[in-house]
Amino acid sequence: MNILHISAECFPVAKVGGLADVVGALPKYQKELDTTSNVVMPYYNNKFTENNSFEEVYENYIALGNEYYNFKVLKLKDEQLGFDLFCVDIPDLLYKNYVYSNDDTARFLAFQIATLDWFLTFEKKPDIIHTHDHHTGLIPFMMSHSYKYEALKNIPTVLTIHNAQYQGWFPHEKVNLIPPFNFDKVGLLDWKGTINPLAAAIKCAWKVTTVSPSYMEELKLSANGLENLLNHENAKCVGILNGIDWNVWNPKTDERLIKNYTTSNVVSGKSTNKEWLCKEFSLDIKKPLFAFIGRLVGEKGADLFPQIFKVALAEKKISILLLGSGHKETESALTAMPKENFNTFIGYDEKLAHIIYAGADFLLMPSRVEPCGLNQMYSLRYGTVPVVNAIGGLKDTIIDIDNENGFGIIHHGVSVEKVTKAIKKATTFYNEKGFHENLKKMMSIDNSWGNSAQEYVNLYKSLKN
Ligand code: ADP
């Protein structure tokens, strides 16, 4: 079975968040299950494309409304990723030093059209086309209803929703950007009066998945306007929990760490990484270190951080280190906070993220929305206790220490009071006898892709029968 993933992000080529991690890992694990699984993504102007060689495999031009754009499909020469990587190069639109911006309608529509134009030339068509989020959400519609893609009509499509908050809306006046289609079908593009690529994908894809079972159920109640649609399409919807890339995220071999470790030397291994962090960020190594890594947005509860941290730090019993960027107001409020037992790195830094997963004692995730969440799984793998709100994938992966099999700390709901109470519970746990035993327990939990990759393959097979 030949599967093509189409995505705006893919680790390590271009990463903004979890989407990249999933698209960079899932194909590798699907390959182990006797499938051929490869990735198509835009060609951006970044370090990865600068430092790697590509060969041209196709060249043509596309029409986007009345504009014409030349494009090339470039294949990564090296086989380092564990799958074939194809990048669509549209210099005027995609070759930028960012992934997302405010002209994304044209950029990602051009990407999708160029990708499908290229597929038309394949002698042997893919067996499954797997799209991810709204950036590739018009593909199922175009394959079913744009005249020029008639030859792709019978290829099953799968949409995975990594985040339903963002839907790629654009006004009907821009409908002529989409290659001509049977206009009776225009309603499939529409949701509440605008063209909504995510809604169109939910309507037109053969199967719709979310990145955790709980997130699928939550979306039926709250999905930024798409609740009724998801309820209506319930029969083709399923939640499949993400895994993590067991080889990239491995404290035994992770080259980004200050010191590697396994379950047998986890205490000293973590301590060396913590020591480096404390030195670098002027923190007290004796205090339990709480960390946050991620986007500073409301979904992650980040607007409450200044208040939460102020209350949590008042007793001077803990340290907090934050790595992230996002809303400017939150960034400024955090930067202005006194640097006593507290520090921030405002920005994106993959290496530092790895060292924090290794060196922190606790990882804070007071998310209001968390489709799957990868950070809590990385933190378990590195022996760091996740302190999480019971939502989405966090609910599906973390069990509170008050339960027999528990290993993490859960709060129900996001408020200054609830999160600081959870931090207090964590601080008490830090001084308890079971804390060190728990490090090993967390590290032994298997959240690798194995089972989930198989679930996807089963889903594809059900579409081919
Ligand atoms: P998101 O909602 O942002 O996609 P996920 O939990 O699915 O959240 O994935 C987040 C991924 O991005 C993780 O690999 C996390 O380590 C990484 N990440 C987020 N922010 C940063 C940052 N500022 N620096 C380094 N890595 C980051």
Coordinates of C-alpha atoms and ligand atoms in Angstrom, one line a residue:
M1 CA 0.0 0.0 0.0
N2 CA 1.3 3.4 -1.1
I3 CA 0.4 6.3 1.2
L4 CA 1.2 9.9 0.6
H5 CA 1.0 12.4 3.5
I6 CA 0.5 16.0 2.5
S7 CA 1.3 18.6 5.2
A8 CA 2.5 22.1 5.8
E9 CA 5.0 20.9 8.4
C10 CA 7.3 17.9 8.9
F11 CA 10.1 17.5 11.4
P12 CA 13.0 18.1 11.0
V13 CA 12.3 20.0 7.8
A14 CA 10.0 22.7 9.1
K15 CA 8.3 22.7 12.5
V16 CA 6.0 25.0 14.3
G17 CA 4.3 22.5 16.6
G18 CA 3.1 19.0 17.0
L19 CA 1.9 18.6 13.4
A20 CA 5.5 18.4 12.3
D21 CA 6.4 15.8 14.9
V22 CA 3.6 13.6 13.8
V23 CA 4.2 13.9 10.0
G24 CA 7.9 13.4 10.6
A25 CA 7.4 10.2 12.6
L26 CA 4.2 8.4 11.4
P27 CA 5.5 7.5 7.9
K28 CA 8.6 5.8 9.4
Y29 CA 6.5 3.6 11.6
Q30 CA 4.0 2.9 8.8
K31 CA 7.0 1.7 6.7
E32 CA 7.7 -1.0 9.3
L33 CA 4.1 -2.3 8.7
D34 CA 4.7 -3.2 5.1
T35 CA 3.4 0.0 3.6
T36 CA 5.2 2.7 1.6
S37 CA 4.6 6.0 3.3
N38 CA 6.0 9.3 2.1
V39 CA 5.6 13.0 2.6
V40 CA 4.8 16.0 0.4
M41 CA 5.2 19.4 1.8
P42 CA 6.1 23.0 0.7
Y43 CA 9.7 24.0 0.0
Y44 CA 10.5 26.7 2.5
N45 CA 13.6 28.9 2.8
N46 CA 15.1 27.6 6.0
K47 CA 18.2 25.9 7.5
F48 CA 17.1 22.4 6.5
T49 CA 16.6 23.3 2.8
E50 CA 19.8 25.3 2.8
N51 CA 21.9 22.5 4.3
N52 CA 20.5 19.6 2.2
S53 CA 20.5 18.6 -1.4
F54 CA 17.4 18.0 -3.5
E55 CA 16.9 16.7 -7.0
E56 CA 14.2 18.0 -9.3
V57 CA 11.6 15.3 -10.2
Y58 CA 8.9 17.4 -11.9
E59 CA 8.4 20.9 -13.2
N60 CA 5.3 22.7 -14.5
Y61 CA 3.1 25.7 -13.8
I62 CA -0.3 26.2 -12.1
A63 CA -3.1 28.6 -12.5
L64 CA -4.4 30.2 -9.3
G65 CA -7.4 32.2 -10.5
N66 CA -5.9 34.5 -13.1
E67 CA -2.3 34.2 -11.9
Y68 CA 0.2 31.7 -13.1
Y69 CA 3.0 30.3 -11.0
N70 CA 5.9 28.1 -12.0
F71 CA 6.6 25.2 -9.6
K72 CA 9.0 22.3 -9.2
V73 CA 8.8 19.2 -7.1
L74 CA 12.1 18.5 -5.3
K75 CA 13.0 15.2 -3.7
L76 CA 15.4 15.1 -0.8
K77 CA 18.5 13.2 -2.0
D78 CA 19.6 11.8 1.3
E79 CA 17.5 9.0 2.9
Q80 CA 18.1 10.4 6.4
L81 CA 14.4 10.8 7.3
G82 CA 13.4 7.2 6.8
F83 CA 10.9 8.1 4.1
D84 CA 10.9 9.9 0.8
L85 CA 10.4 13.7 1.2
F86 CA 9.0 15.7 -1.7
C87 CA 8.9 19.4 -1.5
V88 CA 6.8 21.6 -3.7
D89 CA 8.8 24.7 -4.7
I90 CA 6.7 27.7 -5.7
P91 CA 9.3 30.4 -5.3
D92 CA 6.9 33.4 -5.2
L93 CA 4.6 32.0 -2.6
L94 CA 6.1 29.2 -0.5
Y95 CA 9.9 29.8 -0.4
K96 CA 9.8 32.0 2.7
N97 CA 11.6 31.9 6.0
Y98 CA 8.3 31.1 7.8
V99 CA 5.7 28.4 7.6
Y100 CA 2.6 30.5 8.2
S101 CA 1.7 34.1 7.5
N102 CA -1.3 36.2 6.5
D103 CA -1.5 35.3 2.8
D104 CA -1.9 31.6 3.5
T105 CA -5.0 31.2 1.4
A106 CA -3.1 31.7 -1.8
R107 CA 0.1 30.0 -0.5
F108 CA -1.5 26.7 0.6
L109 CA -4.1 26.6 -2.2
A110 CA -1.2 26.9 -4.7
F111 CA 0.6 24.1 -2.8
Q112 CA -2.4 21.8 -2.9
I113 CA -3.1 22.5 -6.6
A114 CA 0.6 21.9 -7.6
T115 CA 0.6 18.7 -5.6
L116 CA -2.5 17.3 -7.3
D117 CA -1.3 18.4 -10.7
W118 CA 1.8 16.4 -10.1
F119 CA -0.2 13.3 -8.9
L120 CA -2.1 13.4 -12.2
T121 CA 1.2 12.5 -13.9
F122 CA 1.8 9.4 -11.8
E123 CA 1.6 6.2 -13.8
K124 CA 0.7 4.3 -10.6
K125 CA -1.5 6.5 -8.4
P126 CA -1.1 6.5 -4.6
D127 CA -3.5 4.1 -2.7
I128 CA -4.3 6.6 0.0
I129 CA -3.9 10.4 0.3
H130 CA -3.6 11.5 3.9
T131 CA -4.1 15.2 4.5
H132 CA -3.4 17.1 7.7
D133 CA -5.3 20.1 9.1
H134 CA -6.8 22.9 7.1
H135 CA -3.7 23.8 5.0
T136 CA -4.4 20.7 2.9
G137 CA -8.1 20.5 3.6
L138 CA -9.3 21.4 0.0
I139 CA -7.6 18.3 -1.4
P140 CA -10.5 15.9 -0.7
F141 CA -12.9 18.4 -2.3
M142 CA -10.8 19.1 -5.4
M143 CA -10.2 15.3 -5.9
S144 CA -13.9 14.7 -5.8
H145 CA -15.3 17.7 -7.7
S146 CA -12.7 19.6 -9.7
Y147 CA -13.0 18.5 -13.3
K148 CA -9.2 18.3 -13.9
Y149 CA -8.7 15.8 -11.0
E150 CA -11.3 13.3 -12.3
A151 CA -8.5 10.7 -12.5
L152 CA -7.9 11.0 -8.7
K153 CA -11.5 10.6 -7.7
N154 CA -11.4 7.1 -6.6
I155 CA -8.4 7.4 -4.3
P156 CA -9.5 7.3 -0.7
T157 CA -8.6 10.4 1.3
V158 CA -8.0 10.7 5.1
L159 CA -8.1 13.9 7.0
T160 CA -6.3 14.1 10.4
I161 CA -7.4 17.1 12.5
H162 CA -4.4 18.1 14.7
N163 CA -6.1 21.4 15.7
A164 CA -9.7 22.4 14.9
Q165 CA -9.3 26.0 16.2
Y166 CA -7.7 27.0 12.9
Q167 CA -9.9 26.3 9.8
G168 CA -8.4 28.4 7.0
W169 CA -11.5 30.5 6.3
F170 CA -11.6 32.6 3.2
P171 CA -14.5 34.6 1.5
H172 CA -16.6 33.2 -1.4
E173 CA -15.2 36.0 -3.6
K174 CA -12.0 33.9 -3.8
V175 CA -13.8 30.7 -5.0
N176 CA -12.3 31.2 -8.4
L177 CA -8.8 30.3 -7.0
I178 CA -10.1 26.7 -6.8
P179 CA -9.8 24.8 -10.1
P180 CA -13.2 24.7 -11.9
F181 CA -15.7 22.3 -10.3
N182 CA -19.3 21.3 -10.5
F183 CA -20.8 24.4 -9.0
D184 CA -23.7 22.5 -7.6
K185 CA -21.2 21.3 -5.1
V186 CA -20.2 24.7 -3.8
G187 CA -22.1 24.1 -0.6
L188 CA -19.5 21.5 0.3
L189 CA -16.9 24.3 0.6
D190 CA -19.1 26.4 2.8
W191 CA -19.6 26.6 6.5
K192 CA -21.7 29.5 7.9
G193 CA -21.3 31.7 4.9
T194 CA -17.6 31.4 4.2
I195 CA -15.3 28.9 2.5
N196 CA -14.0 26.7 5.3
P197 CA -11.2 24.3 4.2
L198 CA -11.4 22.3 7.4
A199 CA -15.1 21.9 7.1
A200 CA -14.8 21.0 3.4
A201 CA -12.3 18.3 4.4
I202 CA -14.6 16.9 7.1
K203 CA -17.4 16.7 4.6
C204 CA -15.3 15.3 1.7
A205 CA -12.6 13.1 3.2
W206 CA -13.4 9.4 3.3
K207 CA -12.3 9.2 6.9
V208 CA -11.7 11.8 9.5
T209 CA -9.3 11.2 12.5
T210 CA -8.3 13.3 15.4
V211 CA -5.1 12.9 17.3
S212 CA -6.7 11.4 20.4
P213 CA -10.0 9.7 21.2
S214 CA -10.9 12.3 23.9
Y215 CA -10.3 15.2 21.5
M216 CA -12.8 13.7 19.0
E217 CA -15.5 13.5 21.7
E218 CA -14.7 17.1 22.9
L219 CA -14.9 18.4 19.3
K220 CA -18.5 17.2 19.1
L221 CA -19.2 19.6 21.9
S222 CA -16.9 22.5 21.1
A223 CA -15.0 22.8 17.8
N224 CA -14.9 26.5 17.0
G225 CA -18.2 26.3 15.2
L226 CA -17.9 22.8 13.6
E227 CA -19.6 20.8 16.4
N228 CA -22.8 20.0 14.4
L229 CA -20.8 19.1 11.3
L230 CA -18.7 16.6 13.3
N231 CA -21.8 15.1 14.9
H232 CA -23.3 14.8 11.5
E233 CA -20.2 13.0 10.1
N234 CA -19.8 10.9 13.2
A235 CA -19.9 7.6 11.3
K236 CA -16.6 8.3 9.5
C237 CA -14.8 9.9 12.5
V238 CA -12.3 8.2 14.8
G239 CA -9.7 9.3 17.4
I240 CA -6.3 7.7 17.2
L241 CA -3.8 8.7 19.8
N242 CA -0.5 10.1 18.5
G243 CA 2.7 8.3 19.5
I244 CA 6.2 9.8 19.9
D245 CA 9.3 9.1 17.8
W246 CA 11.0 6.7 20.1
N247 CA 14.4 7.1 18.4
V248 CA 14.5 10.9 18.3
W249 CA 13.2 11.2 21.9
N250 CA 15.4 8.8 23.7
P251 CA 17.4 10.0 26.8
K252 CA 19.9 7.2 26.2
T253 CA 21.0 8.5 22.8
D254 CA 19.7 12.1 22.5
E255 CA 22.7 14.1 21.3
R256 CA 21.2 17.4 22.5
L257 CA 21.4 16.4 26.1
I258 CA 24.2 17.4 28.5
K259 CA 24.2 13.9 29.8
N260 CA 22.5 10.8 28.5
Y261 CA 20.8 8.4 30.9
T262 CA 18.6 5.3 31.2
T263 CA 16.3 4.1 34.0
S264 CA 19.4 2.7 35.8
N265 CA 21.1 6.1 36.2
V266 CA 18.1 8.4 35.8
V267 CA 18.6 10.3 39.1
S268 CA 22.2 11.3 38.3
G269 CA 21.5 11.8 34.6
K270 CA 18.6 14.2 35.2
S271 CA 20.6 16.0 37.8
T272 CA 23.5 16.8 35.4
N273 CA 21.0 18.2 32.9
K274 CA 19.3 20.2 35.7
E275 CA 22.6 21.5 36.9
W276 CA 23.3 22.9 33.4
L277 CA 19.8 24.5 33.2
C278 CA 20.2 26.1 36.7
K279 CA 23.6 27.5 35.9
E280 CA 22.4 28.8 32.5
F281 CA 19.2 30.4 33.9
S282 CA 20.4 31.3 37.4
L283 CA 18.1 29.0 39.3
D284 CA 18.6 27.0 42.5
I285 CA 19.3 23.4 41.9
K286 CA 18.0 22.3 45.3
K287 CA 14.5 23.5 44.5
P288 CA 12.1 21.4 42.4
L289 CA 12.2 22.7 38.8
F290 CA 8.9 23.3 37.0
A291 CA 9.0 23.9 33.3
F292 CA 6.8 24.9 30.5
I293 CA 7.6 24.5 26.8
G294 CA 5.2 25.6 24.1
R295 CA 3.2 28.3 22.4
L296 CA 2.1 31.2 24.6
V297 CA -1.5 31.2 23.6
G298 CA -4.9 30.9 25.4
E299 CA -5.3 27.2 24.4
K300 CA -2.2 26.4 26.5
G301 CA -3.4 28.5 29.4
A302 CA -0.5 30.8 28.9
D303 CA -2.5 34.0 29.6
L304 CA -2.7 32.9 33.3
F305 CA 1.0 32.2 33.6
P306 CA 2.0 35.6 35.1
Q307 CA -0.6 35.2 37.9
I308 CA 0.0 31.5 38.4
F309 CA 3.8 32.0 38.6
K310 CA 3.5 34.9 41.0
V311 CA 1.4 32.8 43.4
A312 CA 3.4 29.6 43.0
L313 CA 6.7 31.4 43.6
A314 CA 5.6 33.3 46.6
E315 CA 6.8 30.7 49.1
K316 CA 10.2 30.5 47.4
K317 CA 10.0 26.7 47.4
I318 CA 10.2 26.0 43.7
S319 CA 11.9 27.3 40.5
I320 CA 10.1 27.8 37.1
L321 CA 11.7 27.9 33.7
L322 CA 9.6 28.8 30.6
L323 CA 10.5 28.2 26.9
G324 CA 8.1 29.6 24.4
S325 CA 6.7 32.4 22.3
G326 CA 3.3 33.6 21.3
H327 CA 1.1 36.4 22.4
K328 CA 3.1 39.6 22.8
E329 CA 1.2 40.7 25.9
T330 CA 2.0 37.4 27.7
E331 CA 5.6 37.5 26.5
S332 CA 6.1 41.1 27.9
A333 CA 4.4 40.2 31.2
L334 CA 6.6 37.2 31.7
T335 CA 9.8 39.1 30.7
A336 CA 8.9 41.8 33.2
M337 CA 8.6 39.3 36.1
P338 CA 11.4 39.4 38.8
K339 CA 14.1 36.8 37.9
E340 CA 14.0 35.3 41.4
N341 CA 13.7 31.5 41.1
F342 CA 12.2 32.2 37.6
N343 CA 13.5 32.6 34.1
T344 CA 12.3 32.5 30.5
F345 CA 13.7 31.9 27.1
I346 CA 11.3 33.7 24.7
G347 CA 11.7 32.0 21.4
Y348 CA 12.0 28.6 19.8
D349 CA 15.0 26.4 20.6
E350 CA 14.8 22.6 19.9
K351 CA 18.0 21.8 21.8
L352 CA 17.0 23.7 24.9
A353 CA 13.6 22.0 24.8
H354 CA 15.3 18.6 24.9
I355 CA 17.5 19.6 27.8
I356 CA 14.5 20.9 29.7
Y357 CA 12.6 17.6 29.2
A358 CA 15.6 15.9 30.7
G359 CA 16.5 18.4 33.4
A360 CA 13.2 19.6 34.8
D361 CA 11.4 17.8 37.6
F362 CA 7.9 18.7 36.5
L363 CA 6.4 19.9 33.2
L364 CA 3.4 22.2 33.4
M365 CA 0.6 21.8 30.8
P366 CA -2.5 23.7 32.0
S367 CA -4.0 23.5 28.5
R368 CA -7.6 24.5 27.9
V369 CA -7.5 22.7 24.6
E370 CA -5.0 19.9 23.9
P371 CA -5.8 17.7 20.9
C372 CA -3.1 15.2 21.8
G373 CA -0.2 16.9 23.3
L374 CA 3.2 15.5 22.7
N375 CA 5.1 17.3 25.5
Q376 CA 3.6 15.2 28.3
M377 CA 4.8 12.0 26.4
Y378 CA 8.3 13.4 25.9
S379 CA 8.4 14.4 29.6
L380 CA 7.4 10.8 30.6
R381 CA 10.1 9.4 28.4
Y382 CA 12.7 11.7 30.1
G383 CA 11.4 11.0 33.6
T384 CA 9.8 14.4 34.2
V385 CA 6.4 14.4 36.0
P386 CA 3.7 16.0 33.9
V387 CA 1.3 18.3 35.7
V388 CA -1.7 18.6 33.4
N389 CA -5.3 19.6 33.0
A390 CA -7.6 16.7 32.3
I391 CA -8.4 17.5 28.7
G392 CA -8.0 15.9 25.2
G393 CA -4.9 13.8 24.8
L394 CA -3.7 14.7 28.3
K395 CA -6.7 12.8 29.7
D396 CA -5.9 9.8 27.5
T397 CA -2.2 9.6 28.5
I398 CA -1.8 10.7 32.2
I399 CA -3.0 9.0 35.4
D400 CA -2.9 10.9 38.6
I401 CA -0.6 9.7 41.4
D402 CA -3.6 9.3 43.7
N403 CA -4.6 6.2 41.6
E404 CA -2.9 2.9 42.0
N405 CA -1.2 3.0 38.6
G406 CA -0.7 6.8 38.7
F407 CA 2.5 8.7 37.8
G408 CA 1.5 12.2 36.9
I409 CA -0.5 15.1 38.5
I410 CA -3.9 16.0 37.1
H411 CA -6.1 19.1 37.8
H412 CA -9.6 19.4 36.5
G413 CA -10.1 22.8 34.9
V414 CA -7.8 25.8 34.4
S415 CA -7.6 28.6 36.9
V416 CA -4.9 30.2 39.0
E417 CA -6.2 28.4 42.0
K418 CA -6.4 25.0 40.4
V419 CA -3.0 25.1 38.8
T420 CA -1.2 26.5 41.9
K421 CA -2.9 23.8 44.0
A422 CA -1.5 21.1 41.6
I423 CA 1.9 22.7 41.8
K424 CA 1.7 22.4 45.6
K425 CA 0.7 18.8 45.3
A426 CA 3.7 18.3 43.0
T427 CA 6.1 20.0 45.5
T428 CA 4.9 17.7 48.3
F429 CA 5.4 14.7 46.0
Y430 CA 8.9 15.8 45.2
N431 CA 9.9 15.3 48.8
E432 CA 8.3 12.0 49.1
K433 CA 10.0 8.6 49.0
G434 CA 8.1 7.4 46.0
F435 CA 9.4 10.3 43.8
H436 CA 12.5 8.5 42.6
E437 CA 10.7 5.2 42.0
N438 CA 8.2 7.2 39.9
L439 CA 10.9 8.4 37.5
K440 CA 11.6 4.8 36.4
K441 CA 7.9 4.1 36.2
M442 CA 7.3 7.0 33.8
M443 CA 10.3 6.1 31.7
S444 CA 9.0 2.6 31.2
I445 CA 5.6 3.7 29.8
D446 CA 5.5 2.9 26.0
N447 CA 4.0 5.8 24.1
S448 CA 5.8 5.0 20.9
W449 CA 4.1 5.0 17.5
G450 CA 3.8 1.2 17.2
N451 CA 0.1 0.7 18.1
S452 CA -1.1 4.0 16.6
A453 CA 0.7 3.4 13.3
Q454 CA -1.1 0.1 13.0
E455 CA -4.4 1.7 13.7
Y456 CA -3.9 4.1 10.8
V457 CA -2.9 1.2 8.5
N458 CA -6.1 -0.7 9.6
L459 CA -8.1 2.4 8.7
Y460 CA -6.5 2.6 5.3
K461 CA -7.1 -1.0 4.7
S462 CA -10.8 -0.6 5.5
L463 CA -11.0 2.0 2.7
K464 CA -9.4 -0.2 0.1
N465 CA -11.7 -3.2 0.6
Ligands
ADP1 P1 1.1 22.3 19.5 O1 -0.3 22.6 19.9 O2 2.0 23.5 19.7 O3 1.3 21.6 18.2 P2 2.1 19.8 20.7 O4 2.2 19.4 22.1 O5 1.3 19.0 19.7 O6 1.6 21.3 20.7 O7 3.6 19.9 20.1 C1 4.5 20.8 20.6 C2 5.9 20.5 20.0 O8 6.6 21.7 19.8 C3 6.8 19.7 21.0 O9 7.7 19.0 20.3 C4 7.5 20.8 21.8 O10 8.6 20.4 22.4 C5 7.7 21.8 20.6 N1 7.9 23.2 21.0 C6 6.9 24.1 21.3 N2 7.3 25.3 21.6 C7 8.7 25.2 21.5 C8 9.8 26.1 21.7 N3 9.6 27.4 22.0 N4 11.0 25.7 21.6 C9 11.3 24.4 21.3 N5 10.3 23.5 21.1 C10 9.0 23.9 21.2

